[in-house]
Coordinates of C-alpha atoms (C1' of nucleotides) in Angstrom, one line a residue:
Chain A
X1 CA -6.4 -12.0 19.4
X2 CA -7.5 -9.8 17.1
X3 CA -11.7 -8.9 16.4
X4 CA -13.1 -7.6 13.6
X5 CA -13.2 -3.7 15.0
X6 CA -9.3 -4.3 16.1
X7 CA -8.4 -4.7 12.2
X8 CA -11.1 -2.1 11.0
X9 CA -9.3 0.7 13.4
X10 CA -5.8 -0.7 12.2
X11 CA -7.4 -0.8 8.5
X12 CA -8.7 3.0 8.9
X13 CA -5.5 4.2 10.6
X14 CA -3.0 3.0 8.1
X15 CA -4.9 4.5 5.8
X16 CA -5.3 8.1 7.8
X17 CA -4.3 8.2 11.3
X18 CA -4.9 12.4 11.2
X19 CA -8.3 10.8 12.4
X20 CA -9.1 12.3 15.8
X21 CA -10.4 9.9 18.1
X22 CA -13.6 10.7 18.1
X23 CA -13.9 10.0 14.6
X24 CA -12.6 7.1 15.1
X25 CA -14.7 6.1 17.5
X26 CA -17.9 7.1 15.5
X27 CA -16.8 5.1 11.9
X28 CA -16.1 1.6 14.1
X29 CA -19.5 2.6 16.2
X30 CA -17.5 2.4 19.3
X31 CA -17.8 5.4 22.0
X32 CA -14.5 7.3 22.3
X33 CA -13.1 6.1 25.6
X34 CA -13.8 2.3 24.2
X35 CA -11.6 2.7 21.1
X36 CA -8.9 5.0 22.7
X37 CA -8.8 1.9 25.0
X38 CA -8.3 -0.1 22.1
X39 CA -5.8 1.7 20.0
X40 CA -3.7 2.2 23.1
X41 CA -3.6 -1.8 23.2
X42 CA -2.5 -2.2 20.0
X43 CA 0.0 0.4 19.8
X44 CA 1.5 -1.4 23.6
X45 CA 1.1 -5.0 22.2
X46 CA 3.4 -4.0 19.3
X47 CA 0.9 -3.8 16.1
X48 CA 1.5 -0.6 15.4
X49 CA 5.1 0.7 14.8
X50 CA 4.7 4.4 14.8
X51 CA 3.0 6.9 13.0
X52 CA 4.4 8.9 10.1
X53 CA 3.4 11.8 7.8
X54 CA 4.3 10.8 4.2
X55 CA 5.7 14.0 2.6
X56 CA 5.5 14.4 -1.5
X57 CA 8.8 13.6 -3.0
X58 CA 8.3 16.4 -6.0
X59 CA 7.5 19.4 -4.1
X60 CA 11.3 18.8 -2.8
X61 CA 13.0 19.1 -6.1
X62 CA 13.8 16.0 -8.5
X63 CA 14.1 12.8 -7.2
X64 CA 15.6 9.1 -8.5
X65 CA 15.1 5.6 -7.2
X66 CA 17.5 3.8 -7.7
X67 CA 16.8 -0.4 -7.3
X68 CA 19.8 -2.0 -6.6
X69 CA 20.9 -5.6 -6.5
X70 CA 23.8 -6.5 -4.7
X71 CA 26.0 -9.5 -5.0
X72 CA 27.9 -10.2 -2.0
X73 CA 31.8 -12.4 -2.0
X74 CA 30.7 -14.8 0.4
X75 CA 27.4 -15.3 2.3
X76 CA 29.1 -15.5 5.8
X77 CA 26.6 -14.5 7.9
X78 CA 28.4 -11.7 10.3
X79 CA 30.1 -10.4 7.5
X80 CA 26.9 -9.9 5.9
X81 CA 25.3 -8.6 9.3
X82 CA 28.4 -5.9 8.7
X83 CA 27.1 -4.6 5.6
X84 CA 23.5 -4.7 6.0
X85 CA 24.8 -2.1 9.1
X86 CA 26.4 -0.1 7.0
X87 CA 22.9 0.3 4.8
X88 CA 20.7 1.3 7.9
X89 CA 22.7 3.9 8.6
X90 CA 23.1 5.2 5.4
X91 CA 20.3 7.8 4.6
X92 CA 20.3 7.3 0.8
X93 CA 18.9 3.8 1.3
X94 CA 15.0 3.5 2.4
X95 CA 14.7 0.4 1.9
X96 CA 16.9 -3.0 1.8
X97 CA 15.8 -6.1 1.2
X98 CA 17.9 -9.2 2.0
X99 CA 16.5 -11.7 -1.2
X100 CA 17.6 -15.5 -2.0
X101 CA 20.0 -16.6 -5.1
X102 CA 22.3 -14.8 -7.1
X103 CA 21.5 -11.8 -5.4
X104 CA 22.1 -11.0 -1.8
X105 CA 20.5 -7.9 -1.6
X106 CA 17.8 -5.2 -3.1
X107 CA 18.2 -1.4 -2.3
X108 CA 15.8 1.2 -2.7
X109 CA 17.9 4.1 -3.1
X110 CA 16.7 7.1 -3.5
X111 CA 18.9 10.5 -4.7
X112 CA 18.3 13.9 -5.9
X113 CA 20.4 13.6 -8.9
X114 CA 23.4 11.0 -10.5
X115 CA 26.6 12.5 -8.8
X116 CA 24.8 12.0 -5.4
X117 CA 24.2 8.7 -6.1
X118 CA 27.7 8.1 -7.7
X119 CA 28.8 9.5 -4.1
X120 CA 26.5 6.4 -2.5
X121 CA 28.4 3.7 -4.1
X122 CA 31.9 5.2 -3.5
X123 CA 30.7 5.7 0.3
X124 CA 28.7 2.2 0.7
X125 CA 29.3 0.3 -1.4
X126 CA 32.4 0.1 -3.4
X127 CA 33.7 0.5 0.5
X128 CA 32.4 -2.8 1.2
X129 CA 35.2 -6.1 0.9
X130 CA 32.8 -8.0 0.8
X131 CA 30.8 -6.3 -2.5
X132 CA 31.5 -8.9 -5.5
X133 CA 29.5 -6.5 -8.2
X134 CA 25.5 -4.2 -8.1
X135 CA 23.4 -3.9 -10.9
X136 CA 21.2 -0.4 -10.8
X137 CA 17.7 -0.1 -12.5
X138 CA 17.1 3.8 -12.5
X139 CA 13.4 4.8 -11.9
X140 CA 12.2 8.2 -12.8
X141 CA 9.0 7.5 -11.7
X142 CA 7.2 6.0 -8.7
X143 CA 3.8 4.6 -10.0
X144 CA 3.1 3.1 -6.6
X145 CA 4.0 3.9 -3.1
X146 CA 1.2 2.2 -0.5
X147 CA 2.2 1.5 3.0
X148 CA -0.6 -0.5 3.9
X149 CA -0.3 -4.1 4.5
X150 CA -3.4 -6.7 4.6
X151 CA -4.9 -6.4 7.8
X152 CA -7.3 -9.2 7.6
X153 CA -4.9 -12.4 7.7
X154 CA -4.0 -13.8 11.2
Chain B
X1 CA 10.0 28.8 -0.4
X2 CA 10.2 26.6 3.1
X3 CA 12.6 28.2 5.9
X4 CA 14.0 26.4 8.2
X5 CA 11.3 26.3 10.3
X6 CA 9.3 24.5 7.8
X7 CA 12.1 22.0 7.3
X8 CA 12.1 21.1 11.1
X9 CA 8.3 20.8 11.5
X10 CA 8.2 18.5 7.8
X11 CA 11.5 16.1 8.9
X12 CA 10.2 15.5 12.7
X13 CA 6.4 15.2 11.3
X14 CA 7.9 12.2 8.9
X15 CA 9.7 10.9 11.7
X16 CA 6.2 10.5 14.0
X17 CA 3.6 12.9 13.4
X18 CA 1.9 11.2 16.6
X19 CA 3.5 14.5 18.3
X20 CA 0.7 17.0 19.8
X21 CA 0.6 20.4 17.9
X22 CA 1.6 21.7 21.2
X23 CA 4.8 19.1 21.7
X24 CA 5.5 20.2 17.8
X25 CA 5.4 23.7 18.1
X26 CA 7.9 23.2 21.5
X27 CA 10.1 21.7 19.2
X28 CA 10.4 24.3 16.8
X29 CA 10.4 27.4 18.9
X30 CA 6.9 28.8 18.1
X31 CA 3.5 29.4 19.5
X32 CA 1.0 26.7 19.1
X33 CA -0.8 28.8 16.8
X34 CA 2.1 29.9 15.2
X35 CA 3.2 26.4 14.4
X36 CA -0.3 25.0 13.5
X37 CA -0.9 27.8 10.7
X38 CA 2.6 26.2 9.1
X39 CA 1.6 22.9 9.1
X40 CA -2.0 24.1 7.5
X41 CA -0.1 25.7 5.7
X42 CA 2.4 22.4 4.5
X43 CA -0.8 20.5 4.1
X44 CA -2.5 22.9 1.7
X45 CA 0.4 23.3 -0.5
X46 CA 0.8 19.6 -1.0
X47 CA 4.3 19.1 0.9
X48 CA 2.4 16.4 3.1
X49 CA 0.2 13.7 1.4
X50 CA -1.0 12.3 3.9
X51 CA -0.6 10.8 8.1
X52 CA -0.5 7.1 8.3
X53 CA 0.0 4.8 10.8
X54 CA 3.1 1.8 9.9
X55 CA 2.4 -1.7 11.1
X56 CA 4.1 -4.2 12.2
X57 CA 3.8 -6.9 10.0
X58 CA 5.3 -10.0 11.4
X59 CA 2.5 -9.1 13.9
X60 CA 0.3 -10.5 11.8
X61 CA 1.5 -13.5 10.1
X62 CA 4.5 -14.8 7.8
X63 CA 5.0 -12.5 5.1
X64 CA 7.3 -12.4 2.4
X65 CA 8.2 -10.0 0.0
X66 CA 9.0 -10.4 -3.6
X67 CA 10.9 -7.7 -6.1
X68 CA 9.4 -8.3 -9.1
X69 CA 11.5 -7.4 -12.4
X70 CA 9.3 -6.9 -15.4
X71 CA 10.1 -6.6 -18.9
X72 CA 7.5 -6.1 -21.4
X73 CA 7.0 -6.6 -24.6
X74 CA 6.7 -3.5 -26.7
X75 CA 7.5 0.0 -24.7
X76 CA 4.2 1.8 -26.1
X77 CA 3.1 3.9 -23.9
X78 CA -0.8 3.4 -23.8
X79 CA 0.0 -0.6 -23.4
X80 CA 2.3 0.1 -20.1
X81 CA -0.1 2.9 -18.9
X82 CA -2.7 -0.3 -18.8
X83 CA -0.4 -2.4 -17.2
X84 CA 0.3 0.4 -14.4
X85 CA -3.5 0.8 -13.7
X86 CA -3.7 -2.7 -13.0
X87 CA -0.7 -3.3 -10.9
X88 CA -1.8 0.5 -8.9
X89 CA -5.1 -1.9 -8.5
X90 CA -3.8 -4.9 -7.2
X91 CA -3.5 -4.9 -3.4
X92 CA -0.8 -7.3 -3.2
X93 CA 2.3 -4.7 -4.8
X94 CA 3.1 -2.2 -2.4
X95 CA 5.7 -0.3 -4.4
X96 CA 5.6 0.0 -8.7
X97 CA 8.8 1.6 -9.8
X98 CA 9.0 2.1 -13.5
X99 CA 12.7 1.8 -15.0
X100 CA 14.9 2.5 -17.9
X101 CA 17.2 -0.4 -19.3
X102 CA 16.1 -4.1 -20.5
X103 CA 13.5 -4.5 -17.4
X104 CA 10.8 -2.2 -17.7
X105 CA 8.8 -2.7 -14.4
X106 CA 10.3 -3.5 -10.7
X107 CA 7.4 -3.9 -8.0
X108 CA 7.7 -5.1 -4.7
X109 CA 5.2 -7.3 -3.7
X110 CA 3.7 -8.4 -0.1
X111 CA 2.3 -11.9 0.2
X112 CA 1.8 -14.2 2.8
X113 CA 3.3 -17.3 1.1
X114 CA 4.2 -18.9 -2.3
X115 CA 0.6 -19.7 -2.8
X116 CA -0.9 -16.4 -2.5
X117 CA 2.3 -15.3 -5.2
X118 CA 1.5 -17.5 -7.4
X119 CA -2.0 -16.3 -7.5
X120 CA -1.2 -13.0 -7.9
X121 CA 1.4 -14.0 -10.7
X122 CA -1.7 -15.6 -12.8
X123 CA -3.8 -12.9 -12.1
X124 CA -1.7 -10.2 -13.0
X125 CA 1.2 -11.0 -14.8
X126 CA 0.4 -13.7 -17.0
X127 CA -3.0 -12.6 -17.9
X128 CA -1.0 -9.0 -19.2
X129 CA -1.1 -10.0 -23.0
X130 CA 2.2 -7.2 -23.1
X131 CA 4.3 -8.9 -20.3
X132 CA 7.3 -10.7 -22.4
X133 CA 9.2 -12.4 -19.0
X134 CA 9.7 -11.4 -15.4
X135 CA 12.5 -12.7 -12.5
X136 CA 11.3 -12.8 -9.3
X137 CA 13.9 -12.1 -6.0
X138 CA 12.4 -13.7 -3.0
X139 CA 12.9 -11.8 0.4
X140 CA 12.3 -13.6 3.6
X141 CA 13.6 -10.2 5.7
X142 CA 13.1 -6.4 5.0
X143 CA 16.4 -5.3 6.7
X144 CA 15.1 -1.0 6.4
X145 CA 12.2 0.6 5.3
X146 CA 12.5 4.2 6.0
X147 CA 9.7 6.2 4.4
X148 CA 11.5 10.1 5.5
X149 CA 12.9 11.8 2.3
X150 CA 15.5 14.2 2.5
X151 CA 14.0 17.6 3.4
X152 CA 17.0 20.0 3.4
X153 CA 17.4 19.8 -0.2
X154 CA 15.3 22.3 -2.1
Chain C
dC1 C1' 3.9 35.8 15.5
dG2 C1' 2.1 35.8 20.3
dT3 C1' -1.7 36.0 23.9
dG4 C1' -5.9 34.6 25.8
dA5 C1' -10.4 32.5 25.4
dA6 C1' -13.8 29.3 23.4
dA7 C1' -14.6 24.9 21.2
dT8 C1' -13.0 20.0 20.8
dA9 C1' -10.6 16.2 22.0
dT10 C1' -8.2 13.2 25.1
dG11 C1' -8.0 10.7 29.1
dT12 C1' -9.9 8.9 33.8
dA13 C1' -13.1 7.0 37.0
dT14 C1' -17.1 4.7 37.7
dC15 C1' -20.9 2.0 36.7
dG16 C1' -23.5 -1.5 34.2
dT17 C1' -23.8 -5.6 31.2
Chain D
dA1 C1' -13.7 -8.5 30.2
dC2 C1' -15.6 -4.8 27.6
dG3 C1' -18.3 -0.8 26.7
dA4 C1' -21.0 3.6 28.0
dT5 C1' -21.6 7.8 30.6
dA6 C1' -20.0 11.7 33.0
dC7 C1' -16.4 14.4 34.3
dA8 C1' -11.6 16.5 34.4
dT9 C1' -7.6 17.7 31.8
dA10 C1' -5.3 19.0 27.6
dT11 C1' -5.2 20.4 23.0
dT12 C1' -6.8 22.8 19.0
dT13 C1' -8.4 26.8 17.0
dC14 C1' -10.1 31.5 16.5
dA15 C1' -10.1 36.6 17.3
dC16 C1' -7.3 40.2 18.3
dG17 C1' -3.1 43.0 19.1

DNA sequence: CGTGAAATATGTATCGT
DNA sequence: ACGATACATATTTCACG
């Protein structure tokens, strides 16, 4: 499936994909048509999603992240599917996690000050029928942020 | 500060910075020159860490994620700062969040399956002489992960 | 900031292993 | 099937107005 210079080009683009192709090319001691060939395959065969540039949250003024565990009413299923809708589209949230037990769900919310994240709940979630009660942990700081997942596994 | 220019070329750079210079500069209604000087420019001032490519990760293999809530013992600082080196270290947590309130620490952690947590749990956790008690929230599905922060706002 | 030209990179075709 | 070389096309990047 995947060889040992597949992973290293997904290990070194994950990590910098500002990488030109020739560069590429030379650090996996492939010529450049071989590993374009390559990276085109695993960009069609689904094994890379896209590629992003990952901006720096403080040159944008000050910035919370807000962790937030939701309890839902009932776990019904399509009611559930309703909500976790509503949490996609909303642009406060960058990450939800749907997590087993008590809680339903884990938001990573993340706001420029408290009244805009006051807003968030009014618009999301106290909007939601189905919303039993949230518990927020308020993070100043980000100590880690790392998009990189372990390449070397399957 | 940034016009709106900048603000264009930064929120469709986070969206997929895969884009040409040339396809970029279209976009915004400059020259290709023009438009590369500005993202020089964005770079340089440290509005863009860095270009990364997102992977898929069911591609390769099961995965679970874990939101880790940690609560330590005493709130000195030097003692946390030790524990934050060592969780920025560890390659299994992705994301570190430090919060007010009872819990001190929530991290969200990438493993493959119960074994590999459990490894990381001895490895980290338990061998952090300052770590009182922690409650894990198991995910089996990351419903959003959306790493674009809001770039109209400062 | 735009234009045009030079330097690089990307992408294609073909051949060889 | 996969990689290398050579060549064509496109992009990046610099100098100048």
């Amino acid at each position: 499936m995947l060889d040992r210079i597949d992973r290293r080009i997904l290990g070194l683009l994950q990590q910098d994909c500002s990488l030109t192709n020739v560069q590429l090319a030379e650090q996996v001691g492939l010529s450049p048509p071989a590993c374009l060939k390559r990276v085109r395959r695993l960009t069609d065969q689904g094994y890379i999603d896209k590629r992003v540039a990952l901006l720096v949250p403080e040159r944008f003024g000050p910035s919370l992240h807000m962790v937030v565990e939701v309890e839902m009413v009932s776990d019904q299923r399509h009611v559930n599917e309703a909500f976790a809708n509503r949490v996609r589209a909303s642009a406060e949230v960058k990450q939800c996690y749907r997590v087993t037990g008590e809680v339903d769900f884990v938001l990573i919310v993340m706001v420029s000050d408290m009244s805009a994240y006051e807003a968030f709940c009014e618009r999301v979630l106290y909007a939601e029928p189905n919303m039993k009660k949230f518990r927020t942990l308020i993070s100043m700081r980000r100590e880690k942020f790392d998009t990189a997942i372990d390449v070397d596994r399957s």
